[in-house]
CSV table of C-alpha atoms in Angstrom, one decimal:
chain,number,residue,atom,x,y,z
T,79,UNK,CA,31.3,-33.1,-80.3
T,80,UNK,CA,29.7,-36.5,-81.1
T,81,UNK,CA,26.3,-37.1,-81.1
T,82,UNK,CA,25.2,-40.0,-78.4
T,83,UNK,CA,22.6,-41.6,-77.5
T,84,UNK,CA,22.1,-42.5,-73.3
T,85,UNK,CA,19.3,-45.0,-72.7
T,86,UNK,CA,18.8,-45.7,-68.6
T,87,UNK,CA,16.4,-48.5,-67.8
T,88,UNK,CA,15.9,-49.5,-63.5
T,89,UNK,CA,13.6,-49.7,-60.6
T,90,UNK,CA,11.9,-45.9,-60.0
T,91,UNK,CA,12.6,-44.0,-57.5
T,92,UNK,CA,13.0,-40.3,-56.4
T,93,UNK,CA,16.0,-38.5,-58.5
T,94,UNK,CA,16.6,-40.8,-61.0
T,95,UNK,CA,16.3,-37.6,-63.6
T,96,UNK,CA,17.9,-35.2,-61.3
T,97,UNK,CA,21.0,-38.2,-60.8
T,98,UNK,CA,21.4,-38.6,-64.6
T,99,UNK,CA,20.9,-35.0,-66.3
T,100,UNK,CA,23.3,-33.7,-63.0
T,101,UNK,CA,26.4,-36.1,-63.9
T,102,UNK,CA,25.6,-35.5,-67.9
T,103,UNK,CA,26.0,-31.3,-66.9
T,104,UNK,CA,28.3,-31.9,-65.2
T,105,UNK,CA,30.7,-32.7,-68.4
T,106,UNK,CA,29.0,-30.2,-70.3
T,107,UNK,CA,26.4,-32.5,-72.2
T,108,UNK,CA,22.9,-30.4,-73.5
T,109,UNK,CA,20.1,-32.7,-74.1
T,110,UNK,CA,18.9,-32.7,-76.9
T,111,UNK,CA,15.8,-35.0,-78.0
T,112,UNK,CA,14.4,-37.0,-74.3
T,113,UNK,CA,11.8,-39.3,-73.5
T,114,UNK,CA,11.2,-40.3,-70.2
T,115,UNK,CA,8.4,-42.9,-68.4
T,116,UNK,CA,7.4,-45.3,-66.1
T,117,UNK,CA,6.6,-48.8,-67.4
T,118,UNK,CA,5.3,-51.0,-64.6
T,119,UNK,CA,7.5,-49.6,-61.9
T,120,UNK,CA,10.3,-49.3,-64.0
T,121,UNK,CA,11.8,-46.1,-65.5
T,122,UNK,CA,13.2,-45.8,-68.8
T,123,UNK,CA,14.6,-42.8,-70.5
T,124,UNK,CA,16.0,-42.3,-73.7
T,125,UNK,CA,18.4,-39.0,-74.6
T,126,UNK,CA,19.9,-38.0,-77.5
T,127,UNK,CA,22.6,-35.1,-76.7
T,128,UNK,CA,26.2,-34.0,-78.1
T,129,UNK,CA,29.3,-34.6,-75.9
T,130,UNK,CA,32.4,-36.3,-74.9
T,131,UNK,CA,32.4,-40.1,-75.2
T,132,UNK,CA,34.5,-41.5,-72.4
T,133,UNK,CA,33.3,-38.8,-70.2
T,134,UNK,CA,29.9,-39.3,-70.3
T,135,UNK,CA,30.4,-43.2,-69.7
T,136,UNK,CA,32.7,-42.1,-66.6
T,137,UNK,CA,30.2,-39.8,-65.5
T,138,UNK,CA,26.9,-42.1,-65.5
T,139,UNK,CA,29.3,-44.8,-64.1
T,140,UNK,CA,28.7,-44.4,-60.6
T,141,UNK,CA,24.8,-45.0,-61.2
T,142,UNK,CA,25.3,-48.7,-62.8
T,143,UNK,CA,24.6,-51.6,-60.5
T,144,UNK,CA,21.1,-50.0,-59.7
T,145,UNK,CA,20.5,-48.8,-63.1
T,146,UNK,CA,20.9,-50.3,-66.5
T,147,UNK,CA,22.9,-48.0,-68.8
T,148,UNK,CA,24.1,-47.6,-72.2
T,149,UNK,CA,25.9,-45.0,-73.8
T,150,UNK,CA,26.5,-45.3,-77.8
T,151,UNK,CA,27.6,-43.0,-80.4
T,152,UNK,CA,24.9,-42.1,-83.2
T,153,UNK,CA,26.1,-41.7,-86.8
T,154,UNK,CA,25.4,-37.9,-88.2
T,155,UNK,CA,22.1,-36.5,-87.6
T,156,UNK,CA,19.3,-36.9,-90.5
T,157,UNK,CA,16.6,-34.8,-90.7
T,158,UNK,CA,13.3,-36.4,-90.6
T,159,UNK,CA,11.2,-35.2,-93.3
T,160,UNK,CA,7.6,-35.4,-92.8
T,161,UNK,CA,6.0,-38.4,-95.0
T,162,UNK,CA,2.5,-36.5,-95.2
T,163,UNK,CA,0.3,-35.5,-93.2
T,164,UNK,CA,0.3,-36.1,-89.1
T,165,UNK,CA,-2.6,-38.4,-87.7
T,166,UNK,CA,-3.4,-39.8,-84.3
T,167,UNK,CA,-4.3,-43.4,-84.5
T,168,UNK,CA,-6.2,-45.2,-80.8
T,169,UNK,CA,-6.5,-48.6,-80.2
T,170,UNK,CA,-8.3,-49.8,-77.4
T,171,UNK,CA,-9.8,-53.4,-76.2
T,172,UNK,CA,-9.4,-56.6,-74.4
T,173,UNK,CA,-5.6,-57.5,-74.4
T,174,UNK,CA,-4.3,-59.9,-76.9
T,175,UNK,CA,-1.0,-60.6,-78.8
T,176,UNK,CA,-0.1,-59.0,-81.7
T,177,UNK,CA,-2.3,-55.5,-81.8
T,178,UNK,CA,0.6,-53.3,-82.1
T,179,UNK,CA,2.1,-55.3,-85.2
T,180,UNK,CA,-1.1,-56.0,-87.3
T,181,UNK,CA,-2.2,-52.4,-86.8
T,182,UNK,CA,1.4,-50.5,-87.3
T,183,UNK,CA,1.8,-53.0,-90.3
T,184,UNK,CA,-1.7,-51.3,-91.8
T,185,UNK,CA,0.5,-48.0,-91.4
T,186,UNK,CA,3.3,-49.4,-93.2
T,187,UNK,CA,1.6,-50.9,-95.7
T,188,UNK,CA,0.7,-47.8,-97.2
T,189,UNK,CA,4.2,-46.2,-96.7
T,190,UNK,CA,3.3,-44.1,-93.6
T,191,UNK,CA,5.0,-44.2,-90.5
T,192,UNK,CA,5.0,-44.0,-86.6
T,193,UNK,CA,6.7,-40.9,-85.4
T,194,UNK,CA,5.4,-41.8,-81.6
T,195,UNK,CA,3.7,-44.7,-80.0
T,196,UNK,CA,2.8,-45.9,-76.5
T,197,UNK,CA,0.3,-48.4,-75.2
T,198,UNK,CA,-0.6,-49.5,-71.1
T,199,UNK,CA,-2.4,-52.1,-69.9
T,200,UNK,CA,-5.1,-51.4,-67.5
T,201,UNK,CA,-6.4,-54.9,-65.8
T,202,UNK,CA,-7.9,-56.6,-69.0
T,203,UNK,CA,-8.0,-53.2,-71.5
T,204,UNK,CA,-5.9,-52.7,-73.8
T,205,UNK,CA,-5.1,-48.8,-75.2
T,206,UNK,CA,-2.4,-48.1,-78.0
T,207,UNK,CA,-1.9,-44.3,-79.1
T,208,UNK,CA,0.4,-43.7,-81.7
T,209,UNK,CA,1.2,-40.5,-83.8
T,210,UNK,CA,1.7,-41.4,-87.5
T,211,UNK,CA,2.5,-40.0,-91.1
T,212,UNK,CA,0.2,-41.1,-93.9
T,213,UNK,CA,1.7,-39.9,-97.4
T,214,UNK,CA,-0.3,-38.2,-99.8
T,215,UNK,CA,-0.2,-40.9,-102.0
T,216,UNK,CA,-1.9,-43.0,-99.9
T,217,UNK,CA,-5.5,-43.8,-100.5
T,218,UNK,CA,-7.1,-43.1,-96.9
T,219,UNK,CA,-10.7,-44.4,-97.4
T,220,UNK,CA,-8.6,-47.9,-98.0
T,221,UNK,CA,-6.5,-47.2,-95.0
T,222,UNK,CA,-9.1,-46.5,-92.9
T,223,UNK,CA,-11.3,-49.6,-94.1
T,224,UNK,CA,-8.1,-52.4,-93.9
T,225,UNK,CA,-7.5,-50.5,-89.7
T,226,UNK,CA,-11.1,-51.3,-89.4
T,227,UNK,CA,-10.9,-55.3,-91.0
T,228,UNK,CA,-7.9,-55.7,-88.6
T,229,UNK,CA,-9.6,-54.1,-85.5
T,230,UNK,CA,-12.6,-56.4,-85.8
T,231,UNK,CA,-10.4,-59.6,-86.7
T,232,UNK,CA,-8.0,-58.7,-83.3
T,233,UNK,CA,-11.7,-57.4,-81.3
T,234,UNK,CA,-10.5,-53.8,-80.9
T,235,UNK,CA,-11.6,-50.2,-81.5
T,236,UNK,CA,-9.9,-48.0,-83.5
T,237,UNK,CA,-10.1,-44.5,-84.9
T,238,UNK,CA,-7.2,-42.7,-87.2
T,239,UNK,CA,-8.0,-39.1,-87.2
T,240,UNK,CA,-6.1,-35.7,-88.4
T,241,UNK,CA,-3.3,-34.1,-86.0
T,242,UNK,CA,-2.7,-30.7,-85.8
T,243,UNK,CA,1.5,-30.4,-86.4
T,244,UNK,CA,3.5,-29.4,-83.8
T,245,UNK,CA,6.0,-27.8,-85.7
T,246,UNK,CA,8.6,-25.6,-83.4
């Protein structure tokens, strides 16, 4: 089986989840990994499962027109080794460009990652939550100090605090 990756994208409404996951059963597709939400009326859902190529496209086929879909084949599977320890990282102010970059760019700058992120916008407040991996080698009273620089420069909050793991 080859390992695919489905991402559905359209207007909400009732069933959209039932509609997809049915015809994906239907030619004997498990999902794997999922993510699904609403963003501003729209739905979006991402999947990662194992099947038949052509047979998933020919399955999700009948729900295009209404709903934006892709269907793509993923390279082998790699195993995503934790970089260090989990944190949750918050954001939250007035709305403004470029939050999300300067602040994930902090992360990167010291070799962590983001392993999850979302943000809404409620009226003029802005809220990013993001799960990230800080490595060990990272110097974390340095961290926390440049988040804090570039949370007063962009007139946010933020706090980076220890997650528990959620290891399965």
């Amino acid at each position: 089986m080859t390992q695919l990756a489905v991402t559905v994208i359209g207007p909400d409404r009732p069933g959209i989840i039932a509609d997809v996951t049915e015809a994906l059963a239907q030619v004997g597709v498990n999902l794997e990994d999922s993510t699904m939400t609403l963003l501003r009326g729209h739905f979006a859902m991402m999947i990662v499962c194992s099947g038949p190529f052509a047979p998933v496209k020919e399955a999700l086929e009948p729900l295009r027109g209404e709903l934006v879909i892709t269907v793509r084949e993923m390279g082998p599977e790699t195993a995503h080794a934790p970089l260090g320890a989990p944190y949750l990282l918050s954001v939250h102010g007035a709305d403004r460009p470029g939050i999300v970059s300067a602040v994930t760019r902090m992360i990167a700058t010291v070799g962590g990652t983001v392993t999850d992120l979302t943000t809404r916008l409620s009226g003029e407040l802005y809220v990013l939550t993001a799960e990230v991996e800080i490595p060990p080698t990272a110097e974390l009273p340095m961290l926390m100090r440049a988040l804090e620089i570039t949370a007063e420069e962009l007139g946010v909050g933020v706090t980076l605090h220890p997650a528990e793991s959620d290891d399965l």
